[in-house]
Structures are given as C-alpha cells and as structure tokens.
Coordinates of C-alpha atoms in Angstrom, one line a residue:
Chain K
M5 CA -14.8 -44.9 177.4
S6 CA -18.2 -44.2 175.5
S7 CA -16.9 -42.7 172.8
V8 CA -15.0 -45.7 171.0
P9 CA -17.0 -46.9 169.0
Q10 CA -17.7 -50.4 168.5
T11 CA -16.7 -52.6 165.4
V12 CA -19.9 -53.2 163.4
V13 CA -20.0 -56.5 161.7
R14 CA -22.4 -56.9 158.8
D15 CA -23.8 -60.1 157.6
E16 CA -22.4 -61.3 154.5
F17 CA -24.4 -62.1 151.3
E18 CA -24.1 -62.3 147.6
A19 CA -25.3 -60.7 145.2
V20 CA -27.4 -62.4 143.2
D21 CA -28.7 -60.9 140.2
L22 CA -26.0 -58.1 138.8
G23 CA -27.2 -59.1 134.7
S24 CA -24.5 -58.6 132.4
A25 CA -22.9 -55.1 132.1
S26 CA -23.9 -52.9 129.2
H27 CA -22.7 -50.2 127.9
G28 CA -24.3 -47.5 125.9
D29 CA -23.4 -46.2 122.9
V30 CA -20.2 -44.9 124.1
A31 CA -19.8 -43.7 120.5
R32 CA -22.7 -42.9 118.2
K33 CA -22.9 -41.1 114.7
L34 CA -25.1 -37.3 115.7
T35 CA -27.9 -37.0 113.4
I36 CA -28.4 -33.6 111.4
F37 CA -31.2 -32.3 113.4
E38 CA -28.8 -33.0 116.4
R39 CA -25.4 -31.4 114.5
I40 CA -27.3 -28.0 113.5
Y41 CA -28.6 -27.4 117.3
E42 CA -25.0 -28.0 118.3
M43 CA -24.8 -24.9 116.5
D44 CA -24.6 -22.1 118.5
S45 CA -26.0 -19.2 116.7
V46 CA -28.6 -21.9 114.8
R47 CA -30.3 -22.4 118.7
K48 CA -29.9 -18.6 119.4
F49 CA -31.4 -17.4 116.2
S50 CA -34.6 -20.1 116.4
I51 CA -35.1 -18.5 120.0
L52 CA -35.2 -14.9 118.7
L53 CA -37.5 -16.5 115.8
L54 CA -39.7 -17.9 118.1
L55 CA -39.9 -15.0 120.6
M56 CA -41.3 -12.5 117.6
V57 CA -43.8 -15.8 116.4
A58 CA -44.5 -16.4 119.9
W59 CA -45.1 -12.4 119.9
E60 CA -47.4 -12.0 116.5
M61 CA -49.0 -15.2 117.3
Y62 CA -50.5 -14.1 120.7
T63 CA -51.0 -10.5 119.4
R64 CA -53.4 -12.0 117.0
V65 CA -55.3 -15.1 118.6
S66 CA -55.5 -12.7 121.9
G67 CA -56.9 -9.6 120.0
V68 CA -54.9 -7.2 122.0
S69 CA -55.5 -3.2 121.1
E70 CA -53.3 -2.3 118.8
L71 CA -52.3 0.4 121.3
I72 CA -51.4 -1.4 123.9
L73 CA -49.4 -4.2 122.4
P74 CA -48.8 -3.9 118.2
K75 CA -48.4 -7.1 116.0
F76 CA -45.0 -7.2 115.0
S77 CA -45.6 -7.2 111.3
D78 CA -46.8 -3.9 112.3
T79 CA -43.8 -3.2 113.8
A80 CA -41.9 -4.3 111.6
A81 CA -44.1 -2.9 108.7
A82 CA -43.4 0.5 110.8
L83 CA -39.1 -0.1 110.9
Y84 CA -39.4 -0.2 106.9
S85 CA -41.5 2.5 106.1
A86 CA -39.8 4.5 109.0
V87 CA -36.2 3.8 107.4
A88 CA -38.1 4.4 103.9
G89 CA -39.3 7.7 104.2
E90 CA -39.4 9.2 107.8
Q91 CA -36.1 10.8 107.9
L92 CA -35.7 8.1 111.1
L93 CA -31.9 7.3 109.9
I94 CA -31.2 11.1 109.8
M95 CA -32.4 11.3 113.6
V96 CA -30.0 8.2 114.5
W97 CA -27.4 10.4 112.2
N98 CA -28.1 13.5 114.1
S99 CA -28.1 11.9 117.9
M100 CA -25.1 10.3 116.8
T101 CA -22.8 13.0 116.0
I102 CA -24.3 14.6 119.1
L103 CA -23.5 11.3 121.6
V104 CA -19.6 11.2 119.2
T105 CA -19.2 14.7 120.2
G106 CA -19.7 14.7 123.8
Y107 CA -17.5 11.4 124.1
A108 CA -15.5 12.7 122.2
I109 CA -14.6 15.7 124.7
G110 CA -14.9 14.1 127.5
L111 CA -12.1 11.8 126.9
A112 CA -10.5 14.7 125.7
I113 CA -11.0 15.7 129.4
A114 CA -10.3 13.0 130.8
T115 CA -7.2 12.7 129.6
V116 CA -6.6 15.5 130.9
L117 CA -7.8 15.4 134.7
T118 CA -5.6 11.7 134.7
T119 CA -2.5 13.0 133.1
A120 CA -2.9 15.6 136.3
A121 CA -3.2 12.4 138.2
T122 CA -1.2 10.4 137.3
M123 CA 2.0 13.7 137.6
T124 CA 1.4 14.5 141.3
R125 CA 0.0 13.9 144.1
F126 CA -2.5 16.3 144.9
G127 CA -3.7 16.5 141.2
S128 CA -4.7 12.4 142.0
D129 CA -6.4 13.3 145.2
V130 CA -8.3 16.2 143.3
L131 CA -9.7 13.4 141.0
S132 CA -10.2 10.4 143.4
T133 CA -12.2 14.1 145.4
L134 CA -14.7 15.2 142.4
T135 CA -15.3 11.1 141.2
A136 CA -16.2 10.2 144.7
M137 CA -18.4 13.0 144.3
L138 CA -20.0 13.8 140.9
N139 CA -19.6 9.8 139.6
P140 CA -22.6 9.0 141.7
L141 CA -24.4 11.7 140.7
P142 CA -26.5 10.8 137.3
A143 CA -24.9 13.5 134.2
I144 CA -29.1 13.7 133.4
A145 CA -30.1 15.9 136.7
L146 CA -27.6 18.2 135.2
L147 CA -29.9 18.8 132.6
P148 CA -32.2 20.9 133.6
M149 CA -29.0 23.1 134.5
A150 CA -28.0 22.0 131.5
L151 CA -30.9 23.9 130.0
L152 CA -30.7 27.1 132.2
W153 CA -26.5 27.5 131.3
F154 CA -26.8 26.1 127.5
G155 CA -30.1 26.8 126.7
L156 CA -32.1 25.2 124.9
G157 CA -30.4 23.1 122.6
S158 CA -27.4 20.6 121.8
E159 CA -24.7 22.2 123.6
S160 CA -26.9 20.9 126.7
I161 CA -27.1 18.0 125.7
V162 CA -23.7 17.4 125.0
F163 CA -22.6 19.0 128.3
T164 CA -24.5 16.4 130.0
L165 CA -23.1 13.4 128.0
L166 CA -19.4 15.3 129.3
H167 CA -20.6 14.3 132.6
S168 CA -22.1 10.8 132.0
V169 CA -18.5 10.1 129.9
I170 CA -15.4 11.8 131.8
W171 CA -16.1 9.9 135.9
P172 CA -16.2 6.7 134.9
V173 CA -13.6 6.7 131.5
A174 CA -11.5 9.1 134.4
L175 CA -11.9 6.9 137.2
N176 CA -10.9 3.4 135.3
A177 CA -8.0 4.7 133.4
H178 CA -6.6 5.8 136.5
T179 CA -6.6 3.2 138.8
G180 CA -5.5 1.0 135.8
F181 CA -2.0 3.6 136.1
M182 CA -2.3 2.6 139.9
G183 CA -2.4 -0.4 139.2
V184 CA 0.9 -1.0 136.6
S185 CA 3.5 -3.3 138.2
E186 CA 6.5 -1.6 139.6
T187 CA 8.4 -4.5 137.1
Q188 CA 6.6 -3.3 134.4
R189 CA 7.3 0.4 135.2
M190 CA 10.8 -0.1 135.7
V191 CA 11.6 -2.3 132.3
G192 CA 10.5 0.7 131.0
R193 CA 12.5 3.3 132.7
N194 CA 15.5 0.2 132.0
Y195 CA 15.0 1.8 127.6
S196 CA 14.7 5.0 129.0
L197 CA 11.5 6.0 128.1
K198 CA 10.2 9.7 129.7
G199 CA 7.0 11.4 129.7
I200 CA 4.7 11.0 126.8
V201 CA 6.6 8.0 125.2
Y202 CA 6.6 6.5 128.7
V203 CA 2.9 6.6 129.1
V204 CA 1.7 5.8 125.9
K205 CA 4.2 3.0 124.8
L206 CA 4.1 1.6 128.8
L207 CA 1.9 2.9 131.2
I208 CA -1.7 2.6 128.0
P209 CA -1.0 -0.5 127.2
A210 CA -0.8 -2.0 130.4
A211 CA -3.2 -0.3 131.7
F212 CA -5.2 -1.1 128.5
P213 CA -7.9 -3.5 130.4
S214 CA -8.8 -1.1 132.6
I215 CA -9.1 2.3 130.0
L216 CA -11.3 -0.1 127.9
M217 CA -13.4 -0.7 130.4
G218 CA -14.1 2.5 131.1
L219 CA -14.4 3.8 127.4
K220 CA -17.3 0.5 128.0
I221 CA -18.9 2.0 131.2
G222 CA -18.6 5.3 129.3
W223 CA -20.7 4.9 126.2
A224 CA -23.5 3.0 128.1
F225 CA -24.3 6.3 130.6
A226 CA -23.3 8.0 128.0
W227 CA -26.5 5.8 125.4
R228 CA -28.8 6.3 128.3
T229 CA -28.4 9.6 128.9
L230 CA -28.5 10.4 125.8
I231 CA -31.9 8.6 124.9
A232 CA -33.2 10.0 128.0
A233 CA -32.2 13.8 127.4
E234 CA -33.9 13.5 124.1
L235 CA -37.5 12.3 125.1
V236 CA -37.5 14.5 127.0
F237 CA -36.0 17.4 125.2
G238 CA -35.1 16.4 122.0
G239 CA -37.6 18.3 120.1
S240 CA -36.4 20.9 120.6
I241 CA -33.1 20.5 118.9
S242 CA -32.8 21.4 115.7
D243 CA -31.5 20.4 113.0
T244 CA -28.4 21.2 110.4
E245 CA -31.9 22.1 108.2
G246 CA -34.0 24.0 110.6
E247 CA -36.3 21.5 110.7
Q248 CA -37.5 20.2 114.2
A249 CA -35.6 16.4 113.4
G250 CA -34.6 16.0 116.3
G251 CA -33.2 12.4 117.8
L252 CA -33.7 8.4 118.2
G253 CA -35.7 9.3 121.6
W254 CA -37.3 12.1 120.5
F255 CA -38.6 9.7 117.7
V256 CA -39.6 7.1 120.4
F257 CA -41.3 9.7 122.6
A258 CA -43.2 12.0 120.1
N259 CA -44.6 8.5 118.3
Q260 CA -45.7 7.7 122.1
M261 CA -47.8 11.0 122.6
D262 CA -49.3 10.7 118.3
M263 CA -50.4 6.8 119.9
Q264 CA -48.2 5.8 116.6
I265 CA -47.0 1.8 119.1
P266 CA -45.7 -0.1 115.8
H267 CA -43.5 3.2 115.3
V268 CA -42.4 3.4 119.0
F269 CA -41.6 -0.4 118.7
A270 CA -40.1 0.4 115.4
G271 CA -37.8 3.2 117.4
L272 CA -37.2 0.8 120.4
F273 CA -35.4 -1.8 118.0
T274 CA -33.2 1.4 116.6
V275 CA -31.9 1.9 119.8
I276 CA -31.7 -2.0 120.7
L277 CA -29.8 -2.2 116.8
V278 CA -27.5 0.9 117.2
G279 CA -26.8 -0.4 121.1
V280 CA -25.8 -3.9 119.1
F281 CA -24.0 -2.5 117.2
V282 CA -21.9 -0.5 119.4
E283 CA -21.2 -2.6 121.7
N284 CA -20.6 -6.2 119.6
I285 CA -19.6 -4.8 116.9
I286 CA -17.0 -1.9 118.0
F287 CA -16.2 -2.8 121.5
T288 CA -15.5 -6.4 121.0
N289 CA -13.4 -5.4 117.7
I290 CA -11.5 -3.3 120.1
E291 CA -10.8 -6.0 122.7
M292 CA -10.0 -8.6 120.0
R293 CA -6.9 -6.4 118.6
T294 CA -5.9 -5.2 121.7
V295 CA -6.4 -7.5 125.5
R296 CA -7.4 -10.9 123.3
R297 CA -4.8 -10.3 120.6
W298 CA -1.7 -8.9 124.0
G299 CA -2.7 -12.2 125.9
M300 CA -4.2 -9.9 129.0
Q301 CA -8.1 -11.0 129.0
S302 CA -9.0 -14.5 128.4
S303 CA -13.1 -14.8 126.2
Chain T
M8 CA 32.8 -13.4 106.1
S9 CA 34.8 -11.1 106.9
K10 CA 32.4 -8.1 106.5
N11 CA 30.3 -9.7 109.2
V12 CA 33.5 -9.0 111.8
P13 CA 32.8 -5.5 113.4
E14 CA 35.6 -3.9 114.1
L15 CA 37.1 -2.7 117.2
V16 CA 37.1 1.0 118.0
M17 CA 39.8 1.9 120.4
R18 CA 38.9 5.2 121.8
P19 CA 41.3 7.9 123.0
E20 CA 42.5 7.7 126.5
F21 CA 41.0 10.3 129.1
E22 CA 41.7 11.7 132.2
A23 CA 38.1 13.2 133.9
G24 CA 40.1 16.0 136.4
D25 CA 37.2 17.7 138.3
I26 CA 35.1 14.8 140.0
Q27 CA 33.8 16.0 143.1
D28 CA 33.7 14.3 146.4
A29 CA 30.3 12.5 147.3
H30 CA 27.6 14.8 148.1
T31 CA 24.5 12.4 150.1
G32 CA 22.0 14.3 150.9
D33 CA 19.1 14.0 154.1
V34 CA 19.2 10.6 153.8
E35 CA 16.5 9.9 156.4
R36 CA 15.3 13.6 158.2
Q37 CA 11.7 14.3 160.4
L38 CA 9.2 15.2 158.6
S39 CA 8.0 19.0 159.9
I40 CA 3.9 19.0 161.0
F41 CA 2.5 20.3 158.1
E42 CA 4.6 17.4 156.2
R43 CA 3.1 15.0 158.5
V44 CA -0.6 16.6 158.1
W45 CA -0.2 16.9 154.4
N46 CA 0.2 13.0 153.8
I47 CA -3.2 11.7 156.0
N48 CA -4.9 10.9 152.6
G49 CA -8.2 12.2 154.2
V50 CA -6.7 15.6 155.7
R51 CA -5.7 16.0 151.9
K52 CA -9.3 15.3 150.8
I53 CA -10.7 17.3 152.5
V54 CA -8.9 20.5 151.9
I55 CA -10.1 19.9 148.3
L56 CA -13.7 19.2 149.2
F57 CA -12.8 22.9 151.3
G58 CA -10.9 24.8 148.2
L59 CA -14.1 24.2 145.6
V60 CA -16.4 25.1 148.3
A61 CA -14.4 28.1 149.3
T62 CA -13.9 28.7 145.3
W63 CA -17.2 28.5 143.8
Q64 CA -18.4 31.2 147.4
I65 CA -15.5 33.6 146.2
Y66 CA -16.9 33.1 142.6
T67 CA -20.6 34.2 143.2
V68 CA -20.1 36.4 145.6
A69 CA -16.5 38.2 144.2
L70 CA -18.7 38.1 140.9
D71 CA -21.9 38.7 141.1
V72 CA -23.6 36.1 139.6
E73 CA -27.0 35.7 139.4
P74 CA -28.3 33.8 141.6
L75 CA -31.1 32.6 139.3
M76 CA -27.9 31.2 137.1
F77 CA -25.6 29.8 139.4
P78 CA -26.5 30.7 143.4
S79 CA -23.8 30.9 145.9
F80 CA -22.7 27.6 147.7
T81 CA -24.1 29.1 151.0
L82 CA -27.4 29.2 149.6
A83 CA -27.5 25.9 148.2
A84 CA -26.8 24.2 151.8
E85 CA -29.1 26.0 153.3
R86 CA -31.9 25.5 151.5
M87 CA -31.0 21.7 151.8
L88 CA -30.6 22.2 154.8
N89 CA -34.1 24.3 155.4
D90 CA -36.3 21.6 152.8
L91 CA -34.4 18.6 155.0
F92 CA -35.3 19.9 158.2
Y93 CA -38.8 21.4 157.8
G94 CA -39.7 20.9 154.1
D95 CA -40.9 17.5 152.6
L96 CA -37.8 16.8 151.1
I97 CA -37.2 13.6 153.3
W98 CA -40.1 12.2 152.3
K99 CA -39.6 12.6 148.8
I100 CA -36.1 11.0 149.3
W101 CA -38.5 8.4 151.2
F102 CA -40.4 7.9 148.0
S103 CA -37.3 7.6 145.1
V104 CA -36.1 5.0 147.5
K105 CA -38.7 3.0 148.4
V106 CA -39.6 2.9 144.7
L107 CA -36.0 2.1 143.4
L108 CA -35.6 -0.6 146.4
Y109 CA -38.9 -2.1 145.0
G110 CA -37.7 -2.1 141.3
Y111 CA -34.3 -3.5 142.2
G112 CA -35.5 -6.6 144.3
M113 CA -37.5 -7.1 142.4
G114 CA -35.6 -7.4 139.1
M115 CA -33.1 -9.8 141.3
G116 CA -35.9 -11.8 141.9
I117 CA -36.2 -12.1 138.1
A118 CA -33.0 -12.1 137.1
A119 CA -32.3 -14.8 139.6
V120 CA -35.0 -17.3 138.1
L121 CA -33.1 -16.9 134.9
V122 CA -29.9 -18.0 135.7
L123 CA -31.4 -21.2 137.7
W124 CA -33.4 -22.1 134.9
A125 CA -29.9 -21.2 132.5
T126 CA -27.7 -23.0 134.6
A127 CA -30.4 -26.1 134.2
S128 CA -30.5 -26.1 130.8
R129 CA -28.9 -24.8 127.5
L130 CA -32.5 -23.2 126.3
G131 CA -32.2 -21.1 129.3
S132 CA -28.4 -20.6 129.0
D133 CA -29.5 -19.8 124.9
F134 CA -32.4 -17.8 126.2
I135 CA -30.4 -15.6 128.2
A136 CA -27.6 -15.1 126.4
T137 CA -29.8 -14.2 123.5
A138 CA -32.4 -11.8 125.6
T139 CA -29.5 -9.8 127.0
A140 CA -27.3 -9.5 123.9
M141 CA -31.0 -7.5 123.2
F142 CA -31.6 -6.2 126.0
N143 CA -28.7 -5.0 127.7
P144 CA -28.1 -2.6 125.3
L145 CA -31.5 -1.1 125.5
P146 CA -31.5 2.0 128.1
A147 CA -34.3 1.7 130.3
I148 CA -35.9 4.8 130.0
A149 CA -36.6 4.4 125.9
M150 CA -38.9 1.5 127.9
L151 CA -40.5 4.3 129.8
P152 CA -43.4 5.9 127.2
L153 CA -44.3 2.2 126.2
A154 CA -44.5 1.4 129.8
M155 CA -47.0 4.5 131.2
L156 CA -48.8 2.9 128.3
W157 CA -49.1 -0.7 130.2
F158 CA -48.7 0.8 133.5
G159 CA -50.0 4.0 133.4
L160 CA -48.7 6.9 135.3
G161 CA -47.7 5.9 138.5
T162 CA -45.3 3.8 140.6
A163 CA -45.8 0.3 138.5
S164 CA -44.9 1.7 135.1
L165 CA -41.3 3.3 137.4
I166 CA -40.8 -0.5 139.3
F167 CA -41.1 -2.0 135.7
V168 CA -38.4 0.6 134.1
L169 CA -36.1 -0.2 137.2
V170 CA -36.6 -3.8 136.5
H171 CA -35.8 -3.8 133.4
S172 CA -32.4 -1.6 134.2
V173 CA -31.2 -4.2 137.3
L174 CA -32.4 -7.3 135.1
W175 CA -30.1 -7.7 132.3
A176 CA -27.1 -6.5 134.1
V177 CA -27.4 -8.5 136.8
A178 CA -28.8 -11.9 134.4
L179 CA -26.0 -11.1 132.0
N180 CA -22.9 -10.9 134.8
T181 CA -24.0 -13.9 136.9
H182 CA -24.6 -15.8 134.1
S183 CA -20.7 -15.0 132.7
G184 CA -19.7 -16.1 136.0
F185 CA -21.3 -18.8 137.0
K186 CA -19.4 -20.0 133.5
N187 CA -16.2 -19.3 134.5
V188 CA -16.2 -21.0 137.2
S189 CA -13.7 -23.7 137.4
Q190 CA -14.2 -27.3 136.6
T191 CA -12.7 -28.3 139.9
L192 CA -14.7 -26.5 142.0
R193 CA -17.3 -27.5 140.2
M194 CA -16.3 -31.2 140.7
I195 CA -15.1 -30.2 144.7
G196 CA -19.2 -30.0 145.0
E197 CA -20.7 -32.4 143.3
N198 CA -18.0 -34.8 145.3
Y199 CA -20.1 -33.6 148.2
G200 CA -23.3 -34.8 146.6
L201 CA -24.6 -31.0 146.2
R202 CA -27.3 -31.0 143.1
G203 CA -29.4 -28.2 141.9
V204 CA -30.4 -25.3 143.6
P205 CA -27.8 -26.1 147.1
F206 CA -25.3 -26.7 144.6
V207 CA -25.8 -23.1 142.5
W208 CA -26.3 -21.9 146.4
K209 CA -22.8 -23.0 147.9
V210 CA -20.7 -23.7 145.1
L211 CA -22.0 -21.4 142.1
V212 CA -22.5 -17.9 144.1
P213 CA -19.5 -17.9 146.5
A214 CA -17.3 -18.9 143.2
A215 CA -19.3 -16.6 140.7
F216 CA -19.3 -14.0 143.3
P217 CA -16.8 -11.3 142.3
S218 CA -19.4 -11.1 138.7
I219 CA -22.0 -11.2 140.2
L220 CA -21.2 -8.1 142.4
S221 CA -20.3 -5.7 139.9
G222 CA -23.5 -7.5 138.2
M223 CA -25.3 -5.7 141.2
K224 CA -22.8 -2.6 140.6
V225 CA -23.4 -1.8 137.4
G226 CA -27.5 -3.1 137.5
W227 CA -27.5 -0.2 140.8
A228 CA -25.7 2.5 138.5
F229 CA -28.2 2.0 135.4
A230 CA -31.1 1.8 137.6
W231 CA -30.3 5.2 140.2
R232 CA -29.9 7.2 137.0
T233 CA -33.5 6.0 135.4
L234 CA -34.7 6.5 138.2
I235 CA -33.4 9.8 138.2
G236 CA -34.3 10.0 134.5
A237 CA -38.4 8.7 134.4
E238 CA -38.7 11.3 137.7
L239 CA -37.3 14.4 137.0
V240 CA -39.2 13.5 133.2
F241 CA -42.1 11.5 134.7
G242 CA -42.3 12.0 138.5
A243 CA -45.0 13.5 139.9
S244 CA -47.4 11.3 137.7
S245 CA -47.8 8.8 141.3
G246 CA -48.8 11.8 144.0
S247 CA -45.7 12.7 145.3
G248 CA -43.3 12.4 143.5
G249 CA -39.3 11.9 144.2
L250 CA -36.7 13.4 144.3
G251 CA -36.1 14.3 140.5
W252 CA -39.0 14.8 140.8
Y253 CA -37.8 17.5 143.0
I254 CA -34.9 19.2 140.6
F255 CA -37.7 19.0 137.5
E256 CA -40.0 21.0 139.8
S257 CA -38.0 23.9 141.4
S258 CA -35.8 24.0 137.9
Q259 CA -39.5 24.1 136.7
N260 CA -40.2 27.3 139.3
I261 CA -37.0 29.0 138.2
E262 CA -35.8 28.1 142.1
T263 CA -31.8 27.3 140.9
E264 CA -31.1 26.5 144.8
G265 CA -33.3 24.2 145.0
V266 CA -32.2 22.3 142.1
F267 CA -28.7 22.3 144.3
A268 CA -30.0 21.2 147.1
G269 CA -31.7 17.9 144.9
L270 CA -28.3 17.0 143.5
F271 CA -26.6 17.4 146.7
M272 CA -29.1 14.6 148.0
V273 CA -28.5 12.7 145.0
I274 CA -24.4 12.7 145.6
L275 CA -24.9 11.8 149.2
I276 CA -26.8 9.0 148.3
G277 CA -25.1 7.3 145.7
I278 CA -22.4 7.9 148.0
V279 CA -24.4 6.2 150.9
V280 CA -25.0 2.8 148.6
E281 CA -21.3 2.8 146.7
N282 CA -19.4 3.5 149.4
I283 CA -21.0 2.6 152.4
V284 CA -23.6 0.0 152.0
F285 CA -21.6 -2.5 148.7
R286 CA -18.2 -1.0 150.3
N287 CA -18.8 -3.3 153.2
V288 CA -20.9 -6.1 151.3
E289 CA -16.8 -6.2 149.2
L290 CA -14.8 -6.0 152.7
K291 CA -17.6 -9.0 154.4
T292 CA -17.7 -11.4 151.3
V293 CA -14.7 -11.2 148.7
N294 CA -11.6 -9.5 150.4
R295 CA -12.3 -11.4 153.5
W296 CA -12.4 -14.9 151.1
G297 CA -9.5 -13.6 149.8
M298 CA -10.9 -13.4 145.9
Q299 CA -10.0 -9.9 145.2
R300 CA -7.4 -7.1 147.0

C-alpha cells in the first residue's frame, strides 16, 4: 500500500508584485549596420579579411622569420609576380592538362566497367570485387610501379590518376544504377526503351545524384593524387617546349627547396583557387542544372 | 472545325491461320548443384579473385616477364609473408597506423570544437563555412613542405598534415548535418530542457549521424591517402618509417616484389578499416536506428 502517492496540498499564496507586462520591440527597423551584417557574403568576406589582417599583423609584430611565416603582403606580391612573370600559369595549365586527360580516360574506363556490371551478374561481381580491393588502395602508392613501367613522364602520372578516378566513379555509378526503382524501370520498358537508349534516357538521369557524387569524389582523389605526384616527381615531366616546367605541385616543392617561402604560399593559394573553382563553380553548376532542377536533391 | 475530326480507318479483316498451341517452359525446376553453388555471392567473388590471381601468375610465368618489372604473384606473396613474420614489416605497419590514429583523433577533436562553436554562434558558423570552403579543396599533402619547415622532419609534421586532411572533411559534413536536423527534433530536445552540450550530444549528434559518419569515412580516405603519399616522399624522416616508406624503399632498391607486398598490406588495412570497422559502426548506429537501409 505504501506505493500509493500521498496527496499534497500546497499552501495558498497571493502573488503580490507582478508588475505590468511589457513587450520588447516586436517590430523595429534594423539599423544600416545590422542590415549589412545580415548579408551572408559580407560576413564571410569580412572573416576572410580579418584573417588576412591578423596574419599580416602577427608577422609584423612578432617578427617571425620570413622563412617560417612570410608576411601576407609578401605572399600576395609573390603570387602576383609568379602569375605575371614566372610561368605559374603555364604550370597550372600543365597540371590541368594531365588532370583532364587522366580524368577523361578514367571516366571512359569506368563507363565500360559499369556497363558490363549493369548488363550481367558476372560483370557486377567482377566490378564489386575489384572496387572492394582497389578502392582502399591510395593511387599514389602505385606511383613507384608506374614509374617503373612507364618511365619518368606524364604517362606515369596519368596512370595513377586513372586509378584514382576509375574506382570511386564506377562504384558510385553502379550503386546508383542498382538503386533505380523498379517502377521507373518498368515505365522505361513501357515506353519500349532498350539498350543504350534505356541507359541514357532512364538509368543515367535516375541515378544521377549518385553518379555526380562519384564524379566529385573522383575529382577530389585525382586532384590530391596529382598534387602529391607532382610534389615528388613533377620536375621530371618536361613540358612541350622541352623546358622543365612541371606542374603546380612542383612549383610548391621547388620553391620550398629554394627557401622561397612566399612563393610556396603563393602556390598553395593557387591550389586552393583551382580547387574552389572546380568544386564551387563547375560542380555546383552541374548540380544546379541537373539534380536540383529535376528536384532530386534540395539545397 | 471539321478538319480536326480524324478519319475513321477500317482495317481489312483477316484470319490468323497458324497459331500453335501455347507452350509453357519449365516454370519451376530443381536447380542443379552447380547453379546453387554459383548463386552464393561469396563463392562467385572468391572464384573471381582466384581467377585474377591465376591470370596474373600464368601471365608472368608463361611469358617469362622480367620479375623486376612485374613479379609473379607467388614471389610477391612469399615476400609479404616473409617480411611480415621474419622482417620488420609489422612494425612499419604499426608505425603508420599509430601516426594515422594520432592525426585522426586530433583532427576529430578539433573538428568537434569548431562545430560546437559553430552551433553556438553565427560567427562560428560563418567561420567554419569560410574555412572549409577554403581548405577543403586544398590537398593536405601540399601542406607537407610547409609542415616540414614548421615542425621539422618528423612525426609532428606528418600528424599536422593528417589533421589538416581529416579536420575539414569532418567539420564540413558535421556542420551541414547539424544544419539539416529538422526543426521538430530540435524543439523536442528543447522541450526536454536540453541545452548547450547535452543538446548537441543527445539530439544533434544522433540526428545528424549519417552525415557525420560519411564525413568520418571521407576523412579516413583522405587521411589514408595522405599518409601513404607523405611517407612515400618523406617517410624515413623519423627513424623507422612506415608502410609508405617500405614501398618507396623497395622500389628504390628495385625489389619490385617488395613493392607489391607493400601494396597488398595497404589494400588489406584499407579493407579492414572500410569493411570491418566502419561497416560495424554503421550497423550499430544508423542501421540500427533505422536511418539508413
């Protein structure tokens, strides 16, 4: 019986000092400062500016050695001079040519693999075994073998790039295709789509979010692999004029070796710029025109 | 008006002459033993694996390929087992894994602090958005020359680079995961009187876990690639060197079977982490919570 709760009667009391209710400003005009501060880009831009100022102040005040952390202004000057005078643009171009070549060939091979995998169960098994094995293998680890097989040249880098692109793209495309709902497949068959037309008009659009994801991961891996490969062996890739121009990674590495630290930072900035350009302009645009417009993915 | 009325077409009548009896095939039949075995997924995959290995072996032996260019499978496997049990390969692996764990742990810690700040204030949120947009496209390995300048030729610079490769991927995914937690879930949490860290830990983290987990996976992939790359280049810096250094050393000594042995180990570790560690985390969290099939 002890588990029955007792009824508690609280003492009565009178609240004396309530004061009158008051609202705050329910609606008021924002000041100009607040309105500017509401803009997303302004806030982000001012954070960037703040970081730069902090960097500049820190290097000036603490007197850090130029070799450890150069001033921001020096870095900017180095970037300008590298772009204007010293082949930086040519190096970016060299890097991008190799990257695009590797990426394109990789996509083609991935397409063939995925097609085989979608058509037959045997192909699907081969693909899943290969990706399970080779996807966790960092492409850069193959570089020593590639150098042995293809010599010191852009072929070796293209080979490693292929490896870094094929597996994520094929894996994602295949999972995308497998995930296309039976209803959509039947609609396609009802329209009597078959073979290539069926793939292009039905499977690819239906699996596009996943394919795009694969393309993005492939790009990220390829970009990282390329920079790493160039850091190591970039100087050995002769450019078309026969001069040793190398790529962007080589620019960073060579300048570090020469203790030109502002130039190292300038190289890093360029790497960031290229990356931001590809990710935020190219891929975002593709996304806007496809998966978002088709309503397959929100924001 | 009358133009729009379609004409009526009368098809000529005809008689279908030669319709045969309907014939049904085997609607149901016992599968042969071969078919039943072949239907097991694992069997097919192992057969494929064996096929690949056999092709490799036959190709190298039959064509008598120079072992320096492309060693046969048995040579590579022998070398791997040999170094694993009698050499110091296992210590090199341990060295790599240790550095990786340090870097990964620190990266996760910093990412957690950043994301907490971002949930607490708009300034933090803006900061994280700007920083990830800037640093995520920067391959961590490109920071290695700077890291070596700042921290010297040692494990510290490797860890710095690893932190860089983990931090932004995890922070980006976690932050966007938090932002997408539905208002209803948030209000339920607030209704229970959760605030600050308990609110993040008990509501936001479980609700955003699929996204956090995918950030952790991407972070692992980047970190693993960065580590191998960094060791390939500058690995011997801290005395013993890791797995990447083992590969590089073998290739410098033109011991190609050693390179392949190293690659096998890299693949094995990658498979263990991706298919065992992360798969189990997935099974115990998002799959069990019914957030992901």
